[in-house]
Amino acid sequence: MSGSLVGQRILRKEDHRYITGKGRYTDDIQQVGMTYGCFVRSPYARADIKGFDVSQALEMEDVISVLTGLDVAADGLGGLPCGWMIHSKDGSEMRQPVHPVMAAERVNYLGEPVALVVAETKEAAKNAAELVLVDYEELTPVVDVASAAQGEQLYAEVPNNTCYEWGLGDEAATDEGFASAAHVTHIELTNNRLIPNAIEPRAALAEYNSGTDEIVLHTTSQNPHLVRLILTAFVQIAPEHKLRVIAPDVGGGFGSKIFIYSEETALAWASKKLGLSIKWTAERSESFLTDAHGRDHVTKAALAMDSEGQFLAFKVSTTANMGAYLSTFASSVPTYLYGTLLAGQYRTPAIYVEVNSVFTNTAPVDAYRGAGRPEATYLVERIVEKAAGEIGLNPAELRRRNFIGKDQFPYQTPVALEYDIGDYEASLDKALEMASYETFEQRRVEALARGKLRGIGLSCYIEACGLAPSQVAGALGAGVGLWESGEVRVNPTGSVTVLTGSHSHGQGHETTFAQLVADRLGLAIEDVEVVHGDTGKLDFGLGTYGSRSLAVGGSALSVAADKVVEKGRKIAALLLNTEVDNIAFDAPVYKMMDSNETKTFQEIAFAAYVNHDWPSDNLEPGLAEKAFYDPLNFTYPAGTHICEVEIDPDTGVTEIVQFVAVDDFGTIINPMIVEGQVHGGLAQGIGQALLEQAVYDESGQLVTGSYMDYCMPRADNFPDFKVGMTCTPCTHNPVGAKGCGEAGAIGSPPAVMNAVINALGGVEIDMPATPEKVWRAVLSSQAQKIA
Amino acid sequence: MYSFKMERAESLTSALERFGDSDDAVYLAGGHTLIPAMKQRLRAPEDVIDLSGIPGLRDILVTQDGIEIGAMATHAAVAGSAHVKTHIPVLADLAGGIGDRQVRNRGTIGGSIANNDPAADYPAAVLGLDARIVTDRRTIASGDFFKAMFETALEPDEIIRAIQFPKIERAAYLKFPNPASRYAMVGVLIACISDEVRIAITGAAPSVFRAADFEVALSESFSESSISELTLPSDTMNDDIHASADYRAHLCKVLIGRGVQMLSDH
Ligand SMILES: Cc1cc2nc3c(=O)[nH]c(=O)nc-3n(C[C@H](O)[C@H](O)[C@H](O)COP(=O)(O)OP(=O)(O)OC[C@H]3O[C@@H](n4cnc5c(N)ncnc54)[C@H](O)[C@@H]3O)c2cc1C
């Protein structure tokens, strides 16, 4: 590695186009003869469809076609599959109700699409959609997650509305731990349901070319190849080579754009059926109703300790809401992305977790920034903090006593994962120092004098990122391997085009990946262009989620760059008339070791394409190399977050007065981008803790269907974040990177809630800690003091 | 949004005429309530009559006994007006806390009070400062103007020309914003007008109202202790996912107390 670019705070190459309005998002694309789609959606959470009457809609001017769920069924389209098979404790396969592209007989959540109107104008499509008459017979819905198993039977093939009853860990050993415990801490909590709210709503533009029989689908996807695979292999809209999926600039996803939804599927199908180009862009209210939501767990757990506060055993029982259908990765989120993280940063020898996932008449729930890991961290860090209070030990000290030591890696946890490396005390110590933890008591007293209740809370999180070693993922039920592809294509003039299967929708890959490759080859970052998001240009790729882009996609590029360097050595040897072993690469120059003759990288690149004299059997012309990188293990970013709050006891308003995040992401390519990811993650995590909550009423109507009621965090909800880093490079990938995209959202909620609960003198409340909840908790804590 | 016809009136008379000629017309001021409602297809007028071209409607004038603010004055204009800041600082303060910058640069005082959103800020100022609403045909006292949620004394075609505020220096507006919408979940305007204390509360109930008991107690003795035994009835309060009726009643009292403190410190 030349070392001149990695670690630099280079401004993001893509930002110029974003902030000057030159981004090209799906909705920006205009095509000649383009038509518009509008979906007719269920106004009920659960109802039988007795019939459709599309005649009035079809009579409207400019209306081309109305396709309903009946047409979907008649064309034999498959349902939208879930890509992760989970087996229940008894070995049976999870129950998967058919997830129709558009419903024909029964709707199961508010906003579920039942028909698609295609018209010459957006307005005509929307007006006609109001005239599609659907005869519904309303049914009693199941909305509440905790009682869903006892509710009305939603699907004949899903007894007790239960998708699976999954378990992980050694129950007998865990029970033994409890039997010998000196102290047991119990907790009950909910992990509140969230709505993702990417700044760009979902959109799709499907164009069928009858000349080539090809469909080109532009869509807001984090993983265009998966869209193509599912639409072709499962839904069977077209053969895979006749569908090109392009995810152009995409305005954020946070997980919600991983999944394959009804809308792009219906559009691709309709474009071919009608021979048209059709665009649909979600309105914000459609996003609220139909983007896959996140979290939504209720949990009971207990932690057993010995008299010294050593953790002996941890037992967890969670009910997770899947919503009405299994979204693309939904089943994996409360299982392999949750249960496996319950060891946290600790040596807890025995852990047992049971998760029942249930169906309800709500929007599908799937991965949302962190996906399972925030839920695990929230539970572990809340109960550890509570345990410290109960046994009268400083919460930092209790954690320290139970940390996996830095000399104990690799560390096999009782819940399947093997952590490769970490130094948890280093992050804790740094965070404590940055937070002036020692002097907190003074600040508490000073705040009290001003009438404010001040509290401090810790969270020592770990996550499993860099999804995922294909063999492990496969053994856990993933339908695909989770490697990534990358190509480094050197142009004749020595500039480089990098192709990656990792999609960028705000993360800054166009900078980070260019920085990585330019660093390896000794080029200027301007000379490296990153291409992503088009199945017509790239090898198969698995996309962006699970903080995997740099750790997996970047590693693929690193390997490909090494291959380029190697091939360059051969070409240099040819040009310098020497042996390959006699050539060293000191980026960007190839040197002959036994003389001072050199060739620059540019000279090699040029020669690779214009040279006429190739020794045919061992050296081909050209300089472009690919790699498919399959990680050897997950990566394990970890760190400590410390939050300090002040509560106004009269109003219940909580203000975050200090937030410290110290993270170990391994090797960092661009600290500025990483800090940006941390800030964004913290905003989402703090948003979950204090502000955000999706609320359905008893009839399954979404109460928080707009920003008037869904409380999005804003800049003035946050203090200036204090962000610090520690570094133990990942041991098993060539970049040393662990991933940073989700950490903020994973680590912060328990830090905030522990601080709130600390300020409240131990009175527990669930997220979000709204002013009214906090005010009521203040009243009950005052009542407790008096009693 | 359904299609509609848009016209720009050049005088009050022509606006009234056009309104009369249409079966289904609506006036447009800043459009920050009307346009979103039309986009969501909750409102579908045939004719939209834009008031922004009518001369004089944006003026902010100092009159003999107060300040007259044209109905089309934006929140930003009121917040930034030297006259308002000097003579009714609380009004500048209130206007400066409405929505965000974009909202303040479009939304108007006339539109806000004509709309009478239960969570809007201005109704508290109009009622609390005892302003008068001047329309194309009459002057309406503040106590007669706000009828119920989204309902006012205005006749369907009646246009607000201006709002006349008395000069009042000793007044405070305390807003507890709804965390999601940032409209007032509870907004308390408390004003000392010579010997009388007036308190108007917005956000808490279906329409702005005065806290009569508190006014009496504070008019007698302007101190927190004089209201310590008083409560607001929660049975008339709004109740939603953000705040129960009890909590809103509690917040009203907290904010009144803080207002008293602020004005006592003066
Ligand atoms: C994002 C956002 C945040 C907001 N936050 C707040 C807040 O925190 N606090 C708050 O108080 N408000 C808030 N508002 C509302 C905003 O400040 C305006 O007060 C409100 O939109 C109405 O004023 P307007 O000029 O936009 O009226 P319009 O939307 O143009 O009209 C509203 C109604 O009043 C009628 N009307 C308008 N002018 C007259 C007139 N002169 N005579 C008779 N009838 C008339 C119209 O016909 C229409 O029915 C917010 C709005 C938005 C979009």
Short mmCIF file of N, CA and C in Angstrom, two decimals, chain A residues 29-93:
data_model
loop_
_atom_site.label_atom_id
_atom_site.label_comp_id
_atom_site.label_asym_id
_atom_site.label_seq_id
_atom_site.Cartn_x
_atom_site.Cartn_y
_atom_site.Cartn_z
N ILE A 29 -35.69 10.67 -14.72
CA ILE A 29 -35.51 10.11 -16.06
C ILE A 29 -36.80 10.25 -16.85
N GLN A 30 -36.69 10.81 -18.04
CA GLN A 30 -37.84 10.99 -18.92
C GLN A 30 -37.60 10.16 -20.17
N GLN A 31 -38.63 9.50 -20.65
CA GLN A 31 -38.48 8.76 -21.89
C GLN A 31 -39.58 9.15 -22.85
N VAL A 32 -39.29 9.07 -24.12
CA VAL A 32 -40.30 9.39 -25.12
C VAL A 32 -41.45 8.39 -24.99
N GLY A 33 -42.66 8.90 -24.94
CA GLY A 33 -43.82 8.01 -24.86
C GLY A 33 -44.03 7.40 -23.50
N MET A 34 -43.33 7.91 -22.52
CA MET A 34 -43.44 7.37 -21.17
C MET A 34 -44.87 7.55 -20.62
N THR A 35 -45.36 6.53 -19.93
CA THR A 35 -46.68 6.62 -19.30
C THR A 35 -46.49 6.55 -17.79
N TYR A 36 -47.59 6.73 -17.08
CA TYR A 36 -47.50 6.81 -15.62
C TYR A 36 -48.39 5.77 -14.96
N GLY A 37 -47.87 5.20 -13.89
CA GLY A 37 -48.65 4.23 -13.14
C GLY A 37 -49.10 4.82 -11.80
N CYS A 38 -50.28 4.42 -11.40
CA CYS A 38 -50.74 4.79 -10.04
C CYS A 38 -51.39 3.56 -9.43
N PHE A 39 -51.04 3.27 -8.21
CA PHE A 39 -51.56 2.07 -7.57
C PHE A 39 -52.84 2.35 -6.79
N VAL A 40 -53.76 1.43 -6.89
CA VAL A 40 -54.95 1.46 -6.06
C VAL A 40 -54.61 0.64 -4.83
N ARG A 41 -54.84 1.22 -3.67
CA ARG A 41 -54.37 0.56 -2.44
C ARG A 41 -55.51 0.28 -1.48
N SER A 42 -55.32 -0.73 -0.70
CA SER A 42 -56.37 -1.09 0.26
C SER A 42 -56.55 -0.01 1.31
N PRO A 43 -57.80 0.40 1.54
CA PRO A 43 -58.06 1.34 2.64
C PRO A 43 -58.25 0.62 3.96
N TYR A 44 -58.19 -0.69 3.95
CA TYR A 44 -58.42 -1.48 5.16
C TYR A 44 -57.18 -2.29 5.51
N ALA A 45 -57.08 -2.61 6.79
CA ALA A 45 -55.98 -3.46 7.24
C ALA A 45 -56.23 -4.91 6.86
N ARG A 46 -57.52 -5.28 6.79
CA ARG A 46 -57.81 -6.68 6.45
C ARG A 46 -59.22 -6.73 5.87
N ALA A 47 -59.33 -7.28 4.70
CA ALA A 47 -60.65 -7.34 4.06
C ALA A 47 -60.60 -8.38 2.95
N ASP A 48 -61.77 -8.96 2.69
CA ASP A 48 -61.90 -9.81 1.51
C ASP A 48 -62.28 -8.95 0.33
N ILE A 49 -61.73 -9.29 -0.82
CA ILE A 49 -62.10 -8.58 -2.04
C ILE A 49 -63.19 -9.39 -2.73
N LYS A 50 -64.36 -8.76 -2.87
CA LYS A 50 -65.48 -9.46 -3.50
C LYS A 50 -65.51 -9.23 -5.00
N GLY A 51 -64.86 -8.20 -5.44
CA GLY A 51 -64.84 -7.96 -6.88
C GLY A 51 -64.23 -6.62 -7.23
N PHE A 52 -63.85 -6.50 -8.50
CA PHE A 52 -63.30 -5.24 -9.02
C PHE A 52 -64.23 -4.73 -10.11
N ASP A 53 -64.42 -3.43 -10.19
CA ASP A 53 -65.09 -2.84 -11.34
C ASP A 53 -64.20 -1.72 -11.86
N VAL A 54 -63.58 -1.98 -13.00
CA VAL A 54 -62.62 -1.02 -13.55
C VAL A 54 -63.22 -0.24 -14.72
N SER A 55 -64.49 -0.44 -14.98
CA SER A 55 -65.06 0.13 -16.21
C SER A 55 -65.01 1.66 -16.22
N GLN A 56 -65.38 2.28 -15.09
CA GLN A 56 -65.38 3.74 -15.06
C GLN A 56 -63.98 4.29 -15.26
N ALA A 57 -63.03 3.66 -14.61
CA ALA A 57 -61.64 4.12 -14.72
C ALA A 57 -61.17 4.03 -16.16
N LEU A 58 -61.53 2.95 -16.82
CA LEU A 58 -61.08 2.76 -18.21
C LEU A 58 -61.69 3.76 -19.16
N GLU A 59 -62.85 4.29 -18.80
CA GLU A 59 -63.50 5.27 -19.68
C GLU A 59 -62.84 6.64 -19.62
N MET A 60 -62.06 6.87 -18.59
CA MET A 60 -61.45 8.20 -18.42
C MET A 60 -60.48 8.48 -19.56
N GLU A 61 -60.43 9.77 -19.90
CA GLU A 61 -59.51 10.20 -20.94
C GLU A 61 -58.06 9.89 -20.53
N ASP A 62 -57.25 9.52 -21.47
CA ASP A 62 -55.82 9.27 -21.26
C ASP A 62 -55.50 8.00 -20.48
N VAL A 63 -56.53 7.24 -20.10
CA VAL A 63 -56.23 6.01 -19.38
C VAL A 63 -55.97 4.89 -20.39
N ILE A 64 -54.88 4.17 -20.18
CA ILE A 64 -54.49 3.12 -21.13
C ILE A 64 -54.94 1.75 -20.65
N SER A 65 -54.74 1.50 -19.37
CA SER A 65 -55.05 0.16 -18.89
C SER A 65 -55.24 0.16 -17.38
N VAL A 66 -56.03 -0.77 -16.91
CA VAL A 66 -56.12 -1.00 -15.47
C VAL A 66 -55.88 -2.49 -15.25
N LEU A 67 -54.84 -2.80 -14.51
CA LEU A 67 -54.52 -4.20 -14.21
C LEU A 67 -54.77 -4.43 -12.73
N THR A 68 -55.40 -5.53 -12.39
CA THR A 68 -55.70 -5.79 -10.98
C THR A 68 -54.98 -7.05 -10.51
N GLY A 69 -55.18 -7.35 -9.27
CA GLY A 69 -54.64 -8.58 -8.70
C GLY A 69 -55.11 -9.81 -9.46
N LEU A 70 -56.30 -9.72 -10.06
CA LEU A 70 -56.80 -10.86 -10.84
C LEU A 70 -55.93 -11.09 -12.07
N ASP A 71 -55.46 -9.99 -12.69
CA ASP A 71 -54.58 -10.14 -13.86
C ASP A 71 -53.24 -10.75 -13.46
N VAL A 72 -52.75 -10.33 -12.30
CA VAL A 72 -51.49 -10.90 -11.79
C VAL A 72 -51.66 -12.41 -11.64
N ALA A 73 -52.79 -12.80 -11.03
CA ALA A 73 -53.03 -14.22 -10.81
C ALA A 73 -53.20 -14.95 -12.15
N ALA A 74 -53.92 -14.33 -13.07
CA ALA A 74 -54.16 -14.97 -14.37
C ALA A 74 -52.87 -15.19 -15.13
N ASP A 75 -51.92 -14.28 -14.98
CA ASP A 75 -50.64 -14.43 -15.67
C ASP A 75 -49.69 -15.37 -14.93
N GLY A 76 -50.17 -15.87 -13.80
CA GLY A 76 -49.37 -16.86 -13.07
C GLY A 76 -48.09 -16.31 -12.46
N LEU A 77 -48.05 -15.03 -12.14
CA LEU A 77 -46.84 -14.49 -11.51
C LEU A 77 -46.67 -15.10 -10.14
N GLY A 78 -45.42 -15.42 -9.80
CA GLY A 78 -45.15 -15.97 -8.47
C GLY A 78 -45.27 -14.87 -7.43
N GLY A 79 -45.36 -15.29 -6.17
CA GLY A 79 -45.36 -14.30 -5.08
C GLY A 79 -43.96 -13.77 -4.87
N LEU A 80 -43.86 -12.72 -4.06
CA LEU A 80 -42.55 -12.18 -3.73
C LEU A 80 -41.95 -13.05 -2.62
N PRO A 81 -40.79 -13.65 -2.88
CA PRO A 81 -40.25 -14.62 -1.91
C PRO A 81 -39.45 -13.94 -0.81
N CYS A 82 -39.29 -14.65 0.28
CA CYS A 82 -38.36 -14.24 1.34
C CYS A 82 -37.09 -15.05 1.14
N GLY A 83 -35.96 -14.37 1.18
CA GLY A 83 -34.69 -15.02 0.82
C GLY A 83 -33.98 -15.73 1.96
N TRP A 84 -34.61 -15.89 3.08
CA TRP A 84 -33.90 -16.50 4.21
C TRP A 84 -34.81 -17.50 4.91
N MET A 85 -34.43 -18.77 4.84
CA MET A 85 -35.24 -19.83 5.46
C MET A 85 -34.85 -19.99 6.92
N ILE A 86 -35.83 -19.87 7.78
CA ILE A 86 -35.60 -20.09 9.22
C ILE A 86 -36.34 -21.35 9.62
N HIS A 87 -35.69 -22.17 10.40
CA HIS A 87 -36.33 -23.38 10.91
C HIS A 87 -36.71 -23.18 12.37
N SER A 88 -37.89 -23.65 12.71
CA SER A 88 -38.32 -23.59 14.11
C SER A 88 -37.53 -24.58 14.94
N LYS A 89 -37.66 -24.44 16.26
CA LYS A 89 -36.94 -25.33 17.18
C LYS A 89 -37.25 -26.79 16.88
N ASP A 90 -38.49 -27.08 16.44
CA ASP A 90 -38.86 -28.47 16.16
C ASP A 90 -38.40 -28.92 14.78
N GLY A 91 -37.64 -28.08 14.11
CA GLY A 91 -37.09 -28.47 12.81
C GLY A 91 -37.98 -28.11 11.63
N SER A 92 -39.18 -27.68 11.90
CA SER A 92 -40.08 -27.37 10.77
C SER A 92 -39.68 -26.06 10.11
N GLU A 93 -40.04 -25.94 8.84
CA GLU A 93 -39.72 -24.73 8.09
C GLU A 93 -40.66 -23.60 8.47
#
